[in-house]
């Protein structure tokens, strides 16, 4: 289900954003919290940030797909341009689509660590708009 569908009604739209946990225990705590929020608030969607530094990328995928599949809550995965080639991003997006995640928040992302300036990786995207164009082209079958 697309997030835009949540805005078609008259009632307010509620969402939550989670950061991917670093441990298995943190992942279980997050899932319990998401289940509690579902019962109490019935959020229209939950977004999960992207571990751009590489440490929590797999956790991001795990959390967003578990929330989608186990809790039946509409989800949105973040995807940044930081520290990833176009092929790596394409692979990640393919995994998300195959898992039923249809909502992607495309971001350039912050420079890693203490860097002041964003340097796109070789064979990567320089701007979120480049990633968005690729996503649109992919959606249209290009």
Tab-separated table of C-alpha atoms in Angstrom:
chain	number	residue	atom	x	y	z
A	1	UNK	CA	0.000	0.000	0.000
A	2	UNK	CA	1.248	3.431	-0.880
A	3	UNK	CA	1.525	6.096	1.803
A	4	UNK	CA	-0.379	8.570	-0.362
A	5	UNK	CA	-3.502	6.461	0.154
A	6	UNK	CA	-3.432	7.348	3.869
A	7	UNK	CA	-4.067	10.996	2.976
A	8	UNK	CA	-7.227	10.297	0.979
A	9	UNK	CA	-9.498	10.256	4.047
A	10	UNK	CA	-10.698	12.981	6.351
A	11	UNK	CA	-8.888	11.971	9.534
A	12	UNK	CA	-5.373	13.036	10.541
A	13	UNK	CA	-2.489	10.824	9.410
A	14	UNK	CA	-0.249	9.405	12.134
A	15	UNK	CA	3.226	8.056	11.542
A	16	UNK	CA	6.318	7.118	13.506
A	17	UNK	CA	9.970	6.941	12.554
A	18	UNK	CA	12.387	4.386	13.952
A	19	UNK	CA	16.143	4.200	13.856
A	20	UNK	CA	17.438	0.690	13.226
A	21	UNK	CA	18.710	-0.917	16.428
A	22	UNK	CA	22.269	-2.141	16.755
A	23	UNK	CA	21.512	-5.352	18.671
A	24	UNK	CA	19.072	-8.255	18.536
A	25	UNK	CA	17.659	-7.186	21.893
A	26	UNK	CA	17.134	-3.673	20.540
A	27	UNK	CA	15.341	-5.135	17.513
A	28	UNK	CA	12.960	-7.074	19.724
A	29	UNK	CA	12.302	-3.985	21.873
A	30	UNK	CA	11.572	-1.982	18.729
A	31	UNK	CA	9.111	-4.615	17.480
A	32	UNK	CA	7.312	-4.627	20.826
A	33	UNK	CA	7.112	-0.827	20.714
A	34	UNK	CA	5.764	-0.905	17.148
A	35	UNK	CA	3.135	-3.481	18.169
A	36	UNK	CA	2.143	-1.330	21.165
A	37	UNK	CA	1.840	1.726	18.906
A	38	UNK	CA	-0.284	-0.241	16.469
A	39	UNK	CA	-2.664	-1.237	19.267
A	40	UNK	CA	-2.831	2.219	20.848
A	41	UNK	CA	-2.659	4.640	17.916
A	42	UNK	CA	-3.053	2.601	14.716
A	43	UNK	CA	-0.401	4.541	12.784
A	44	UNK	CA	-0.929	5.000	9.087
A	45	UNK	CA	2.708	4.179	8.444
A	46	UNK	CA	6.072	3.703	10.074
A	47	UNK	CA	9.314	4.805	8.473
A	48	UNK	CA	12.705	3.302	9.208
A	49	UNK	CA	15.896	5.284	8.733
A	50	UNK	CA	18.827	3.905	6.782
A	51	UNK	CA	22.132	2.946	8.326
A	52	UNK	CA	24.201	4.948	5.883
A	53	UNK	CA	27.474	4.299	7.635
A	54	UNK	CA	27.035	0.616	6.907
A	55	UNK	CA	26.628	-0.546	10.500
A	56	UNK	CA	22.842	-0.837	10.494
A	57	UNK	CA	21.909	-1.224	6.829
A	58	UNK	CA	20.880	-4.846	7.237
A	59	UNK	CA	18.998	-3.959	10.411
A	60	UNK	CA	17.132	-1.237	8.504
A	61	UNK	CA	15.966	-3.819	5.988
A	62	UNK	CA	15.115	-6.340	8.710
A	63	UNK	CA	13.074	-3.855	10.761
A	64	UNK	CA	11.122	-2.345	7.868
A	65	UNK	CA	10.228	-5.767	6.466
A	66	UNK	CA	9.289	-7.216	9.866
A	67	UNK	CA	6.999	-4.286	10.650
A	68	UNK	CA	5.386	-4.703	7.226
A	69	UNK	CA	4.991	-8.493	7.346
A	70	UNK	CA	4.499	-9.265	11.034
A	71	UNK	CA	2.472	-6.253	12.111
A	72	UNK	CA	0.744	-5.403	8.834
A	73	UNK	CA	1.615	-1.728	9.122
A	74	UNK	CA	2.359	0.265	5.979
A	75	UNK	CA	6.083	1.052	5.959
A	76	UNK	CA	8.503	3.418	4.307
A	77	UNK	CA	12.203	2.661	3.960
A	78	UNK	CA	14.756	5.441	3.802
A	79	UNK	CA	17.460	5.171	1.129
A	80	UNK	CA	20.439	7.497	1.083
A	81	UNK	CA	23.137	8.132	-1.500
A	82	UNK	CA	25.901	7.991	1.137
A	83	UNK	CA	28.682	5.413	0.815
A	84	UNK	CA	26.953	3.291	-1.819
A	85	UNK	CA	27.343	2.821	-5.538
A	86	UNK	CA	24.389	2.892	-7.886
A	87	UNK	CA	24.571	-0.906	-8.120
A	88	UNK	CA	24.503	-1.293	-4.329
A	89	UNK	CA	21.503	1.018	-4.099
A	90	UNK	CA	19.750	-0.860	-6.904
A	91	UNK	CA	20.356	-4.133	-5.060
A	92	UNK	CA	18.916	-2.697	-1.854
A	93	UNK	CA	15.853	-1.286	-3.630
A	94	UNK	CA	15.280	-4.637	-5.355
A	95	UNK	CA	15.348	-6.405	-1.965
A	96	UNK	CA	12.847	-3.905	-0.574
A	97	UNK	CA	10.464	-4.260	-3.534
A	98	UNK	CA	10.708	-8.054	-3.374
A	99	UNK	CA	9.798	-7.877	0.325
A	100	UNK	CA	6.701	-5.815	-0.520
A	101	UNK	CA	8.085	-2.447	0.606
A	102	UNK	CA	6.708	0.028	-1.941
A	103	UNK	CA	7.410	3.324	-0.172
A	104	UNK	CA	10.945	4.692	-0.413
A	105	UNK	CA	12.142	8.003	1.018
A	106	UNK	CA	15.094	9.005	-1.187
A	107	UNK	CA	17.660	11.172	0.590
A	108	UNK	CA	21.112	12.388	-0.245
A	109	UNK	CA	22.145	11.807	3.361
A	110	UNK	CA	24.587	13.522	5.642
A	111	UNK	CA	28.339	13.329	5.151
A	112	UNK	CA	29.706	10.377	7.096
A	113	UNK	CA	31.510	10.900	10.375
A	114	UNK	CA	32.981	14.328	10.949
A	115	UNK	CA	33.156	15.267	7.266
A	116	UNK	CA	31.893	18.752	6.524
A	117	UNK	CA	31.161	18.208	2.847
A	118	UNK	CA	29.303	15.450	1.036
A	119	UNK	CA	31.455	13.564	-1.443
A	120	UNK	CA	29.493	11.159	-3.609
A	121	UNK	CA	31.046	7.730	-3.886
A	122	UNK	CA	32.556	6.715	-7.202
A	123	UNK	CA	29.708	5.378	-9.353
A	124	UNK	CA	27.201	6.762	-6.850
A	125	UNK	CA	24.538	9.446	-6.794
A	126	UNK	CA	25.402	13.051	-6.008
A	127	UNK	CA	21.877	14.174	-5.152
A	128	UNK	CA	18.620	12.656	-3.933
A	129	UNK	CA	17.010	14.021	-7.109
A	130	UNK	CA	19.253	11.673	-9.153
A	131	UNK	CA	18.085	8.736	-7.065
A	132	UNK	CA	14.453	9.846	-7.418
A	133	UNK	CA	14.783	9.987	-11.215
A	134	UNK	CA	16.204	6.452	-11.219
A	135	UNK	CA	13.360	5.240	-8.975
A	136	UNK	CA	10.743	6.852	-11.235
A	137	UNK	CA	12.353	5.332	-14.314
A	138	UNK	CA	12.381	1.930	-12.652
A	139	UNK	CA	8.712	2.281	-11.647
A	140	UNK	CA	7.770	3.077	-15.237
A	141	UNK	CA	9.641	0.023	-16.479
A	142	UNK	CA	12.721	1.802	-17.800
